[in-house]
Coordinates of C-alpha atoms in Angstrom, one line a residue:
Chain A
N1 CA 0.0 0.0 0.0
A2 CA 2.0 3.0 -1.3
G3 CA -0.3 5.8 0.0
V4 CA 0.8 9.2 -1.4
T5 CA 3.8 9.2 -3.6
Q6 CA 5.7 12.4 -4.6
T7 CA 8.4 12.7 -7.2
P8 CA 11.1 13.9 -7.4
K9 CA 12.4 14.1 -3.8
F10 CA 14.9 16.9 -4.6
Q11 CA 15.1 19.4 -7.5
V12 CA 17.3 22.3 -8.3
L13 CA 16.0 24.8 -10.9
K14 CA 17.3 28.0 -12.4
T15 CA 15.1 31.1 -12.3
G16 CA 12.6 31.1 -15.1
Q17 CA 12.6 27.3 -15.6
S18 CA 9.4 25.3 -15.5
M19 CA 8.8 22.0 -13.9
T20 CA 6.0 19.7 -12.7
L21 CA 5.9 18.1 -9.3
Q22 CA 4.2 14.8 -9.4
C23 CA 1.7 13.4 -6.8
A24 CA -0.1 10.1 -7.0
Q25 CA -2.3 8.3 -4.4
D26 CA -3.7 4.8 -4.5
M27 CA -6.4 5.2 -1.8
N28 CA -9.1 6.4 -4.1
H29 CA -9.4 9.7 -2.2
E30 CA -11.4 12.4 -3.8
Y31 CA -9.7 15.3 -1.9
M32 CA -6.1 16.2 -2.7
S33 CA -4.0 19.2 -1.8
W34 CA -0.7 20.8 -2.3
Y35 CA 1.1 22.7 0.5
R36 CA 4.4 24.5 0.8
Q37 CA 6.4 24.5 4.0
D38 CA 8.7 27.3 4.9
P39 CA 10.5 27.9 8.2
G40 CA 8.3 29.6 10.8
M41 CA 5.3 29.6 8.4
G42 CA 3.9 26.2 8.9
L43 CA 2.1 24.6 6.0
R44 CA 0.4 26.9 3.5
L45 CA -2.2 25.6 1.1
I46 CA -1.4 26.2 -2.6
H47 CA -4.2 24.5 -4.5
Y48 CA -6.6 21.7 -3.8
S49 CA -9.1 19.5 -5.6
V50 CA -12.3 17.8 -4.4
G51 CA -12.4 15.4 -7.4
A52 CA -11.4 14.8 -10.9
G53 CA -11.9 17.9 -13.0
I54 CA -12.4 20.2 -10.0
T55 CA -9.6 22.4 -8.5
D56 CA -9.5 25.6 -6.5
Q57 CA -7.0 28.0 -5.1
G58 CA -5.6 28.0 -1.6
E59 CA -3.8 30.6 0.4
V60 CA -0.7 31.0 -1.9
P61 CA -1.6 30.0 -5.4
N62 CA 0.4 32.6 -7.4
G63 CA 3.0 31.1 -9.7
Y64 CA 1.5 27.6 -9.6
N65 CA -1.0 25.7 -11.7
V66 CA -2.8 22.4 -11.1
S67 CA -5.1 20.1 -13.0
R68 CA -6.9 16.9 -11.9
S69 CA -7.7 14.6 -14.8
T70 CA -7.8 11.4 -12.7
T71 CA -8.6 10.6 -9.1
E72 CA -5.1 9.2 -8.6
D73 CA -2.9 12.1 -9.9
F74 CA -2.6 15.8 -8.9
P75 CA 0.5 17.4 -10.5
L76 CA 1.7 20.8 -9.5
R77 CA 3.3 23.0 -12.2
L78 CA 5.7 25.8 -11.7
L79 CA 5.4 27.9 -14.9
S80 CA 8.4 30.2 -14.4
A81 CA 10.3 29.4 -11.2
A82 CA 11.4 32.2 -8.9
P83 CA 13.7 32.1 -5.9
S84 CA 10.7 32.8 -3.7
Q85 CA 9.4 29.3 -4.6
T86 CA 12.3 27.6 -2.9
S87 CA 10.5 25.5 -0.4
V88 CA 9.5 22.0 0.6
Y89 CA 6.3 20.9 -1.1
F90 CA 3.9 18.4 0.3
C91 CA 1.0 16.6 -1.4
A92 CA -1.8 15.2 0.6
S93 CA -5.0 13.3 0.1
R94 CA -8.0 12.6 2.4
D95 CA -11.3 10.9 2.6
P96 CA -13.9 13.2 4.2
L97 CA -16.1 10.2 4.9
A98 CA -13.4 8.5 6.9
G99 CA -12.7 11.0 9.7
N100 CA -11.0 13.6 7.5
I101 CA -7.6 12.2 8.1
Q102 CA -5.1 13.7 5.7
Y103 CA -2.3 11.5 4.4
F104 CA 0.9 13.2 3.3
G105 CA 3.6 12.3 0.8
A106 CA 7.3 12.5 1.8
G107 CA 7.8 15.9 0.2
T108 CA 9.8 17.5 -2.6
R109 CA 12.6 19.8 -1.6
L110 CA 12.9 22.5 -4.3
S111 CA 15.7 25.0 -4.7
V112 CA 15.4 27.8 -7.2
L113 CA 18.7 29.6 -7.9
Chain B
A1 CA -13.0 31.0 8.2
Q2 CA -11.0 28.8 10.4
S3 CA -7.6 29.5 12.1
V4 CA -5.1 27.8 14.4
T5 CA -2.7 29.4 16.8
Q6 CA 0.1 27.4 18.3
L7 CA 1.6 29.1 21.3
G8 CA 5.4 28.9 21.3
S9 CA 7.5 28.2 18.2
H10 CA 9.9 26.2 20.3
V11 CA 9.3 24.2 23.6
S12 CA 12.2 22.7 25.5
V13 CA 11.8 19.9 28.1
S14 CA 14.1 17.5 29.8
E15 CA 13.8 13.8 29.2
G16 CA 11.1 12.4 31.6
A17 CA 9.3 15.8 32.0
L18 CA 5.8 16.6 31.0
V19 CA 5.2 17.7 27.5
L20 CA 2.5 20.4 26.9
L21 CA 2.1 21.9 23.4
R22 CA -0.7 24.4 23.1
C23 CA -3.2 24.8 20.3
N24 CA -6.1 27.2 20.1
Y25 CA -8.5 27.3 17.2
S26 CA -11.2 29.5 15.7
S27 CA -14.1 27.9 13.9
S28 CA -17.7 29.0 13.4
V29 CA -18.9 25.4 13.1
P30 CA -18.1 22.3 15.1
P31 CA -14.4 21.5 14.4
Y32 CA -12.5 18.4 13.6
L33 CA -9.0 18.8 15.2
F34 CA -5.7 17.0 14.5
W35 CA -2.2 16.9 15.7
Y36 CA 0.5 15.9 13.3
V37 CA 4.2 15.2 13.9
Q38 CA 7.1 15.8 11.5
Y39 CA 10.5 14.3 12.1
P40 CA 13.5 15.8 10.4
N41 CA 13.4 15.5 6.6
Q42 CA 10.2 13.5 6.6
G43 CA 6.5 14.1 5.8
L44 CA 3.7 14.6 8.4
Q45 CA 2.4 11.7 10.4
L46 CA -1.0 11.8 12.2
L47 CA -0.6 11.7 16.0
L48 CA -4.3 11.9 16.9
K49 CA -7.6 13.4 15.9
Y50 CA -10.9 14.6 17.4
T51 CA -14.1 14.6 15.4
T52 CA -17.0 13.9 17.7
G53 CA -17.6 12.0 21.0
A54 CA -15.1 11.7 23.8
T55 CA -13.2 14.9 24.3
L56 CA -10.0 13.2 25.6
V57 CA -8.3 11.6 22.6
K58 CA -5.4 9.2 22.9
G59 CA -2.9 8.9 20.0
I60 CA 0.3 7.1 19.2
N61 CA 3.5 7.2 21.2
G62 CA 1.8 8.0 24.4
F63 CA 0.4 11.4 23.4
E64 CA -3.1 12.6 24.2
A65 CA -5.1 15.8 23.7
E66 CA -8.3 17.2 25.2
F67 CA -10.9 19.1 23.2
K68 CA -12.2 22.0 25.3
K69 CA -15.0 23.8 23.5
S70 CA -15.3 26.6 26.1
E71 CA -11.7 27.4 25.7
T72 CA -11.4 26.6 22.0
S73 CA -8.4 24.6 22.8
F74 CA -6.9 21.3 21.8
H75 CA -3.6 21.0 23.8
L76 CA -1.3 18.1 23.3
T77 CA 0.3 16.4 26.3
K78 CA 2.6 13.5 27.1
P79 CA 3.4 12.6 30.8
S80 CA 7.1 11.7 30.2
A81 CA 9.2 13.0 27.3
H82 CA 11.6 10.7 25.4
M83 CA 14.5 11.8 23.3
S84 CA 12.7 10.3 20.3
D85 CA 9.8 12.8 20.7
A86 CA 12.0 15.6 19.4
A87 CA 10.2 16.8 16.3
E88 CA 8.0 19.5 15.0
Y89 CA 4.3 19.3 15.9
F90 CA 1.4 20.8 14.0
C91 CA -2.1 21.4 15.0
A92 CA -4.8 21.5 12.3
V93 CA -8.5 22.2 12.0
T94 CA -11.3 21.4 9.6
S95 CA -15.0 20.7 9.7
S96 CA -17.6 18.5 8.2
G97 CA -18.2 19.8 4.7
Y98 CA -15.0 21.8 4.6
S99 CA -12.7 21.1 1.6
T100 CA -9.5 22.2 3.3
L101 CA -7.4 21.7 6.4
T102 CA -5.9 24.8 8.2
F103 CA -2.6 24.3 10.0
G104 CA -0.9 26.2 12.8
K105 CA 2.7 27.4 12.3
G106 CA 4.1 24.5 14.2
T107 CA 6.0 24.0 17.5
M108 CA 9.4 22.5 17.6
L109 CA 9.8 20.2 20.6
L110 CA 13.4 20.0 21.9
V111 CA 14.2 17.2 24.5
S112 CA 17.4 17.4 26.5
P113 CA 19.0 14.5 28.4

């Protein structure tokens, strides 16, 4: 049972480059979310999805795009990376019918130079 | 809107001492409350949760938390700290029908011999 899988674990980008952070879950959860974690800031919600084809913005969506074509996958795209996007990114999924427990991936550590 | 306040970005205790990590929340509807733990360079792991029912909730690794509606609090305690408890702890809130989970900024627990 893999749970939530994030790839890559580490990434270094140059300013202006684009990339996609991958997230996949095998628990058939409808709800999925992306967070970024910065020192002293806790986890801040970037985007979330309540099901395939439905996404919405969180607290800090600027500079990020998402789409949800399947229940399993929820990729996060950085269109033009900036140093301010240096952070640790976590993907999570949850089942609101099962106590709302959120399951996290292991994270992607991103550095933008 | 919902919010979470964790009092103290860092808490230091001696091994064997009581652990108390404070969490206060704001919610206009009955809350679901969670404590997550993050060990260095890892993702977040659920410690315990409160949804409905008994207000004293027991979690993994000897931790427990008490939901106090009158005080809008959900403080995390452990009678005797172990060195292995050193980690960052996050309190989070959501509610039935809510799509998102709101996190506090986290409290780093330091345990000294």
